[in-house]
Coordinates of C-alpha atoms in Angstrom, one line a residue:
X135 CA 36.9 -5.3 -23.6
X136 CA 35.8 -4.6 -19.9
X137 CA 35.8 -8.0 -17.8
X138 CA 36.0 -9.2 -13.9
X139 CA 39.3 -11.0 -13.2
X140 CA 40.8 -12.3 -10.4
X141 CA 44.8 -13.9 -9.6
X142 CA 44.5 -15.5 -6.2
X143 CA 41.8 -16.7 -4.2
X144 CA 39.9 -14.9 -1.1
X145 CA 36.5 -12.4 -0.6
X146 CA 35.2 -10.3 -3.3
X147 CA 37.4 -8.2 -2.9
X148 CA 39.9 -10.1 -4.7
X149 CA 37.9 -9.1 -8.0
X150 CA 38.6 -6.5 -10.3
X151 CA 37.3 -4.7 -12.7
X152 CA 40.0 -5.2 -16.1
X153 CA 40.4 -4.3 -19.7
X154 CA 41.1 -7.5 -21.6
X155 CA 41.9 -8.5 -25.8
X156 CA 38.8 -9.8 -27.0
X157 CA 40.2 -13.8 -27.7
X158 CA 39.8 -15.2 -31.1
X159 CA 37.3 -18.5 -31.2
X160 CA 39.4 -21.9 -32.7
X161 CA 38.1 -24.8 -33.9
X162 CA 35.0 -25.7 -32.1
X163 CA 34.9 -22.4 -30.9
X164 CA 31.8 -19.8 -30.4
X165 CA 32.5 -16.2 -29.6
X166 CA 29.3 -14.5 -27.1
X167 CA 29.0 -11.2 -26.7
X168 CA 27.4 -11.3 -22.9
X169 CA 24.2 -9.5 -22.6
X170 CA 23.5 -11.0 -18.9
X171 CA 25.5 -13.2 -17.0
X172 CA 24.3 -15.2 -14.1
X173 CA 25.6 -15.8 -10.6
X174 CA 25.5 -19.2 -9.1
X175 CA 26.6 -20.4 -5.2
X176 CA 29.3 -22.5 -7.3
X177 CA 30.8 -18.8 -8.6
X178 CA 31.8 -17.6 -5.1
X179 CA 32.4 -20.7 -3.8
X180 CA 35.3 -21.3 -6.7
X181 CA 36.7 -17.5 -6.1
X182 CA 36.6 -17.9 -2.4
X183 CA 38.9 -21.3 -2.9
X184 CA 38.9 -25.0 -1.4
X185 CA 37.3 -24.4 2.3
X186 CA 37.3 -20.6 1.5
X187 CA 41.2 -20.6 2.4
X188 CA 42.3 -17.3 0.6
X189 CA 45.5 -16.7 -1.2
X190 CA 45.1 -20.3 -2.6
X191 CA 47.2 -19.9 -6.7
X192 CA 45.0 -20.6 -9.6
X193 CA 44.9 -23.1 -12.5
X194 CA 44.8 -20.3 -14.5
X195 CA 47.1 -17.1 -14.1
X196 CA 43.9 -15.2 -14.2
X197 CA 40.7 -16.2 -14.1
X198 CA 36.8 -14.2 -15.1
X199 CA 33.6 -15.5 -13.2
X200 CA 30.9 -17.2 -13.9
X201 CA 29.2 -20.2 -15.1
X202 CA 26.2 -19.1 -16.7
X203 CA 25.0 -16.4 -19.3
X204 CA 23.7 -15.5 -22.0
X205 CA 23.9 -13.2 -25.1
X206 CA 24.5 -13.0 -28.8
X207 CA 27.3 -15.1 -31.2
X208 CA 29.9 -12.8 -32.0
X209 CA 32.1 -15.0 -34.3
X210 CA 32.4 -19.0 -35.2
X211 CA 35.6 -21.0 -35.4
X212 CA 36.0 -23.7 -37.8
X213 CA 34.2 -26.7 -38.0
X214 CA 31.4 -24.8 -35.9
X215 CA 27.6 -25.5 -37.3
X216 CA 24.4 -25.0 -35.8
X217 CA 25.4 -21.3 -35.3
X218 CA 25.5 -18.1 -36.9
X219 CA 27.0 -14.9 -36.2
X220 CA 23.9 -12.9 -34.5
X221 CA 22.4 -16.0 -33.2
X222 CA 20.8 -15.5 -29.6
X223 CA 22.2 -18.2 -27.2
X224 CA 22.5 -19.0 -23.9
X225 CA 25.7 -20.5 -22.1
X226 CA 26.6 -23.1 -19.2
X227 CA 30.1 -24.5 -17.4
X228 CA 32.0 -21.7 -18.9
X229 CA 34.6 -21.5 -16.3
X230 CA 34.9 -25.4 -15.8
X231 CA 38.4 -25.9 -16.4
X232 CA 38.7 -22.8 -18.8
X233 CA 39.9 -19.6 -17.6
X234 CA 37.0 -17.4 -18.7
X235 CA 33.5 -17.1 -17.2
X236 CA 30.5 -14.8 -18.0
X237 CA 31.6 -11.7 -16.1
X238 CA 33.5 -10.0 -19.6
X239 CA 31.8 -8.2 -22.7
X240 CA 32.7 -11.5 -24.5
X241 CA 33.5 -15.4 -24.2
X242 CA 34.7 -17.4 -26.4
X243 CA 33.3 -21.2 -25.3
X244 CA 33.2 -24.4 -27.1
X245 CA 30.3 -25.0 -29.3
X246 CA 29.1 -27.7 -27.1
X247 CA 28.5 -24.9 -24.4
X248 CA 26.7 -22.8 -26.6
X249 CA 23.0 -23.5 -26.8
X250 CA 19.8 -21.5 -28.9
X251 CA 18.1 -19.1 -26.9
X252 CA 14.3 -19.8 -28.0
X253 CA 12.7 -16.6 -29.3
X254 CA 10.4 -14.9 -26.6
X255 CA 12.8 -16.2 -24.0
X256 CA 14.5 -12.9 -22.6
X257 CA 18.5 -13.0 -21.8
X258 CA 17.7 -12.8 -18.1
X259 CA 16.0 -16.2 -18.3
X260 CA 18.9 -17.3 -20.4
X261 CA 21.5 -16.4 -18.2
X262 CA 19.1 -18.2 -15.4
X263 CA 19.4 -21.2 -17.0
X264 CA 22.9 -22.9 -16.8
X265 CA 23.5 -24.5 -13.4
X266 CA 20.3 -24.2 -11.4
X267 CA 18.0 -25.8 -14.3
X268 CA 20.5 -28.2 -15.4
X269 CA 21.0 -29.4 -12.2
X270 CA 17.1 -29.5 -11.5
X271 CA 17.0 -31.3 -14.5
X272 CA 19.1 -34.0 -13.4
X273 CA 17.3 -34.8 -9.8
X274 CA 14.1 -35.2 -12.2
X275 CA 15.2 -37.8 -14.0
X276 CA 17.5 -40.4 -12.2
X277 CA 14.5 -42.2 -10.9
X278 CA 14.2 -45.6 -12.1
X279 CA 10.9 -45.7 -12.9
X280 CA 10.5 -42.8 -14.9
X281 CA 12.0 -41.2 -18.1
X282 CA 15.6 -39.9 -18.3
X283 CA 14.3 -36.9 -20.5
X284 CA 11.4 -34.7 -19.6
X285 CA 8.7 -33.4 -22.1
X286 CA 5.3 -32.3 -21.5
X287 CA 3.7 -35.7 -20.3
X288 CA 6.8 -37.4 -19.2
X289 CA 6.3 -37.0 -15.5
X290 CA 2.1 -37.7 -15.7
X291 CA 1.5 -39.7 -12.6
X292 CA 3.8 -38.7 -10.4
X293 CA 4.2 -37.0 -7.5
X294 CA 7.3 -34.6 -6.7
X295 CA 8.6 -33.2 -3.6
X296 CA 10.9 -30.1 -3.8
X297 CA 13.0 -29.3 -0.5
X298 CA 13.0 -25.5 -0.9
X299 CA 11.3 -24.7 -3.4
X300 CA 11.5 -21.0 -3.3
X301 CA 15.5 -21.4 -4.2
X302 CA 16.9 -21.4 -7.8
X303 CA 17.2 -25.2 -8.1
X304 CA 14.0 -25.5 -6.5
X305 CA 12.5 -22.8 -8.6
X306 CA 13.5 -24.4 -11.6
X307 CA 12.7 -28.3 -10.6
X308 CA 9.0 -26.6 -9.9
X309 CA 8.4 -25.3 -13.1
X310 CA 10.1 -28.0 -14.7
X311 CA 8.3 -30.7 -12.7
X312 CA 5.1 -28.7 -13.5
X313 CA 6.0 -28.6 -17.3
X314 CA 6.4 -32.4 -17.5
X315 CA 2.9 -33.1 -15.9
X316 CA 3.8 -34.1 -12.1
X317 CA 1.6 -33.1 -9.6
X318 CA 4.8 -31.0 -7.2
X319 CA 4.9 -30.5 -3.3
X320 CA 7.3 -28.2 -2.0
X321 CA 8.5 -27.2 1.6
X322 CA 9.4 -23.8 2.8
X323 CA 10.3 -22.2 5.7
X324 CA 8.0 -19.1 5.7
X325 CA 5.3 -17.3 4.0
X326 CA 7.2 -14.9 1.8
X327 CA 8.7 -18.2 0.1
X328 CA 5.7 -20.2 0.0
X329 CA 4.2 -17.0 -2.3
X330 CA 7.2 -17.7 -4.5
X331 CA 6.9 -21.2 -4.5
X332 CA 3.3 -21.0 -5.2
X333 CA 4.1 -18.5 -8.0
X334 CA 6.4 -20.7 -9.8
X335 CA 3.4 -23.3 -9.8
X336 CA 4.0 -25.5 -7.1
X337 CA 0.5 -27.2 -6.8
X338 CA 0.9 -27.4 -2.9
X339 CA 3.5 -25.7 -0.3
X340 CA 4.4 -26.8 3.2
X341 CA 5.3 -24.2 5.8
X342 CA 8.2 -26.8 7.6
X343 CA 8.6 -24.1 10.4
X344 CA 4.7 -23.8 11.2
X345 CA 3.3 -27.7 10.5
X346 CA 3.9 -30.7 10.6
X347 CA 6.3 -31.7 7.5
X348 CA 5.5 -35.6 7.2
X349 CA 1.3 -35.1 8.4
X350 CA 1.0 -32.6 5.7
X351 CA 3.4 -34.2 2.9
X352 CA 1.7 -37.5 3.7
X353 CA -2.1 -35.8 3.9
X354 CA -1.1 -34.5 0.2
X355 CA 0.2 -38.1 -1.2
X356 CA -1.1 -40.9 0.9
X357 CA 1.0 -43.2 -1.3
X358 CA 3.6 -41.2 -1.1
X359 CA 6.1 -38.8 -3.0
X360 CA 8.0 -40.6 -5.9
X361 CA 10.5 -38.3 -6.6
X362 CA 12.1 -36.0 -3.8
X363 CA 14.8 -32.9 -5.1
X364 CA 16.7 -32.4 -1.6
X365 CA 18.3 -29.5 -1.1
X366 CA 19.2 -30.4 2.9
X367 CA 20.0 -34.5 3.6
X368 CA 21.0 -34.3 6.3
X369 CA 18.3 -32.5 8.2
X370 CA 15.9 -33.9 5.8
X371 CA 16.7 -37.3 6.3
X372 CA 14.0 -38.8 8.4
X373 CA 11.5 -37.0 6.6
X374 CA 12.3 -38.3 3.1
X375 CA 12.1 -41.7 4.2
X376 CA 9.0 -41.0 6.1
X377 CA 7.2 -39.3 2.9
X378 CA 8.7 -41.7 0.3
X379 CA 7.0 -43.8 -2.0
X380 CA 8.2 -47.6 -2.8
X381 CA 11.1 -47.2 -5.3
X382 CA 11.2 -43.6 -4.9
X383 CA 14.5 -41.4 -6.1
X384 CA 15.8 -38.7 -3.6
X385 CA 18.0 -36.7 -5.4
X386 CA 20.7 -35.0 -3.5
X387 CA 22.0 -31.9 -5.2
X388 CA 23.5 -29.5 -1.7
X389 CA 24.5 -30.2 1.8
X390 CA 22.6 -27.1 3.5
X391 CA 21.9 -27.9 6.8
X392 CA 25.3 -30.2 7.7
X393 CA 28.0 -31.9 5.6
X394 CA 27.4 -35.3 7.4
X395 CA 24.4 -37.3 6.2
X396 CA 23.1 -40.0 8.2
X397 CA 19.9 -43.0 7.5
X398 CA 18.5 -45.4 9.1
X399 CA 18.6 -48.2 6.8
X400 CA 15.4 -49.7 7.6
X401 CA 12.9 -47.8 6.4
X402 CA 15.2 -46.8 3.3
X403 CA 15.5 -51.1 2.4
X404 CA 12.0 -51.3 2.8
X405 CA 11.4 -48.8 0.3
X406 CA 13.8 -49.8 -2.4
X407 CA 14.5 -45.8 -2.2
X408 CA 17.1 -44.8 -4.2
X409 CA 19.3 -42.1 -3.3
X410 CA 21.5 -40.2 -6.4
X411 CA 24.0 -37.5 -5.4
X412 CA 24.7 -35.3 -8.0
X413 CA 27.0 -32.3 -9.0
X414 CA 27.1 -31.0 -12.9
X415 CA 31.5 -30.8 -13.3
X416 CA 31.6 -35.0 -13.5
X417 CA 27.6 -35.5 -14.3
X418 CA 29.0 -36.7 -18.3
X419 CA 28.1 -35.5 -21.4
X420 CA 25.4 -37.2 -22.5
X421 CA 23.5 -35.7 -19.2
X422 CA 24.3 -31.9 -20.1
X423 CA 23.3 -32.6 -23.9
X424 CA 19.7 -34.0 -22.4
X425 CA 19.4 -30.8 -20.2
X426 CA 20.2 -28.5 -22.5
X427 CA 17.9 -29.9 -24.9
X428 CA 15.2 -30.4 -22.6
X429 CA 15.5 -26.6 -21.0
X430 CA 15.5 -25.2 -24.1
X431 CA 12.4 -26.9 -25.3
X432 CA 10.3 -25.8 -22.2
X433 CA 11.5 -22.2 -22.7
X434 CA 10.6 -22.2 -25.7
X435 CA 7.0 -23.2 -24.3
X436 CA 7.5 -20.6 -22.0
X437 CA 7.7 -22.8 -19.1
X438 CA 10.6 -21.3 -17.3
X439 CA 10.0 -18.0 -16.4
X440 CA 11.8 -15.8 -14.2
X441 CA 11.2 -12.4 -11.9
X442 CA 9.1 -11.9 -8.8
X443 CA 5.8 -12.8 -10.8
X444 CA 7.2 -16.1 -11.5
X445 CA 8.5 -17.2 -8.1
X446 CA 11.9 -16.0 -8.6
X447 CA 12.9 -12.5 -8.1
X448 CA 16.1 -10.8 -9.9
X449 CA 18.7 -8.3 -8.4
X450 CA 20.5 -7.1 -11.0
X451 CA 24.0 -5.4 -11.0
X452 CA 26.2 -3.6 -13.4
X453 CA 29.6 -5.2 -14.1
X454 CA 31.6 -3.3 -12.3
X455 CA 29.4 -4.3 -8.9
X456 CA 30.5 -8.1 -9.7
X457 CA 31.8 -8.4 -6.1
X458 CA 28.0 -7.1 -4.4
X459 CA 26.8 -9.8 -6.7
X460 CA 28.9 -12.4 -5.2
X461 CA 28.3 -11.4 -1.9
X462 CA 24.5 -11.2 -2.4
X463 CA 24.9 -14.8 -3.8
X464 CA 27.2 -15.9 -0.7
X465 CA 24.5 -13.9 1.8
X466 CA 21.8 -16.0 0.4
X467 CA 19.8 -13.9 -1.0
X468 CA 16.1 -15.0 -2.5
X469 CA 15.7 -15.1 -5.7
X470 CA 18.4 -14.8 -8.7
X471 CA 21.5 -12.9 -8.5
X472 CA 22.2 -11.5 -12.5
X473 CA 25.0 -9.3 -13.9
X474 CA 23.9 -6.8 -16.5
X475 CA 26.9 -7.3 -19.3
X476 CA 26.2 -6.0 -22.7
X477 CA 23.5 -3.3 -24.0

């Protein structure tokens, strides 16, 4: 089978396009064959190394991109149920602690990885799945005061703020937000992304480069915001405090903007706020289990779209043009970066 590989850390360069056995699933196991595979800031990030020092050695002797995906079960090791050869699925964590990512014709993954793909969703929103909505997922629902799952009605009252919300995480916490009946705000920094925001179903968007952040935030929610996704602590800072409601969460998911973040506790005490870092690798479990169930409900709803229409345009690549993936990813483009795989 065709797949991306890479030996040692460094630029894209350093991948390569390889033929590799097709890997038999064991116990626990599910084969994919990989229709679509999905490139995340966490996939270039891993090939470039720790503080992008190349040349760093591996875990693994070799090692295949990418998180995220999604395609069709191939073949079932023992003890597997739930699946069936045929099945469409998506994927998540593929390469967390495991050699083999998305970027090959097939994956072999444990069950726990493997998740239904709802029929009308496509494999492109699939493979869009994985980190960004799983980690959206999470920042909606570490707020004390409101559920731990989301459904359609679980987020009625409240109001969310998105920091970027024309981004993949922020695309996803929209529509998710949106699904589970919040009324969402969302800041952007110009009006190509506030179209996108706006597409995804933000209910109001706030131009940070053009307005005043707080005034408009605070203009939109009096009370204020009770649940803020951040994207950017620490230039964010002083405007999450200034926009928060009493006992609001701000859920801290990047460091764009400055690895250094720095509050000023009095405001923060006098809010009860709540601030919850998060990353998916250490998140637990139970947390993934509650994403992946809760994502694949609301695409079955058809509540997470993706492509230009829905606030998220695609660039797609063939396989072979991994590496222009990654650097598309690593340039920052907008929208989502995806790997056509399989026919």
């Amino acid at each position: 089978m065709k797949a991306i590989t890479y030996s040692r850390t460094g630029d894209s360069s350093v991948l390569q396009l390889t033929e590799r056995d097709v890997a038999e699933p064991g116990a626990d196991e599910v084969r994919v064959r990989v229709m679509i595979s999905g490139v995340n800031p966490t996939d270039w990030k891993r090939r470039a190394g720790a503080a992008g020092v190349a040349g760093l050695e591996l875990d693994f002797p070799e090692v295949v991109p990418n998180q995220d995906g999604a395609g069709v079960v191939d073949a079932i090791g023992a003890d597997v149920t739930g699946f069936a050869v045929g099945d469409r699925v998506w994927v998540f964590m593929s390469q967390n602690q495991r050699p083999g990512g998305t970027a090959q014709e097939y994956v072999v993954l444990p069950s726990t990885n493997v998740v239904p793909l709802p029929e009308g969703a496509s494999f492109e929103v699939g493979a869009s799945l994985g980190v960004p909505a799983m980690t959206a997922h999470r920042a909606l629902t570490v707020a004390e005061d409101w559920p731990a799952r989301l459904a359609p009605g679980s987020l009625d009252g409240a109001t969310v703020l998105v920091a970027g919300g024309a981004g993949a995480v922020g695309h996803a916490a929209v529509q998710l937000a949106r699904w589970a009946g919040a009324r969402v705000i969302t800041t952007v920094s110009g009006p190509e992304k506030a179209a996108l925001a706006t597409a995804a179903g933000a209910h109001h968007v706030v131009n940070y480069k053009t307005e005043d952040a707080v005034s408009a935030i605070r203009s939109l929610a009096p009370g204020g915001v009770d649940i803020i996704v951040e994207v950017a602590p620490a230039q964010n800072a002083g405007l999450d405090a200034a926009v928060a409601n009493n006992r609001a969460s701000i859920a801290i998911y990047a460091n764009d903007g400055g690895g250094t973040l720095t509050l000023d506790i009095g405001p923060n005490m006098m809010l009860n706020a709540r601030y919850q870092f998060l990353i998916l690798y250490t998140v637990g479990d139970e947390a993934l289990r509650h994403a992946a169930e809760d994502l694949t409900a609301a695409a079955a709803a058809g509540a997470l779209n993706v492509g230009e229409e829905a606030g998220l345009p695609l660039h797609v690549f063939d396989l072979d043009k991994t590496a222009a993936a990654h650097d598309a990813v690593e340039a920052g483009v907008t929208g989502k970066v995806l790997i056509r795989v399989g026919d």
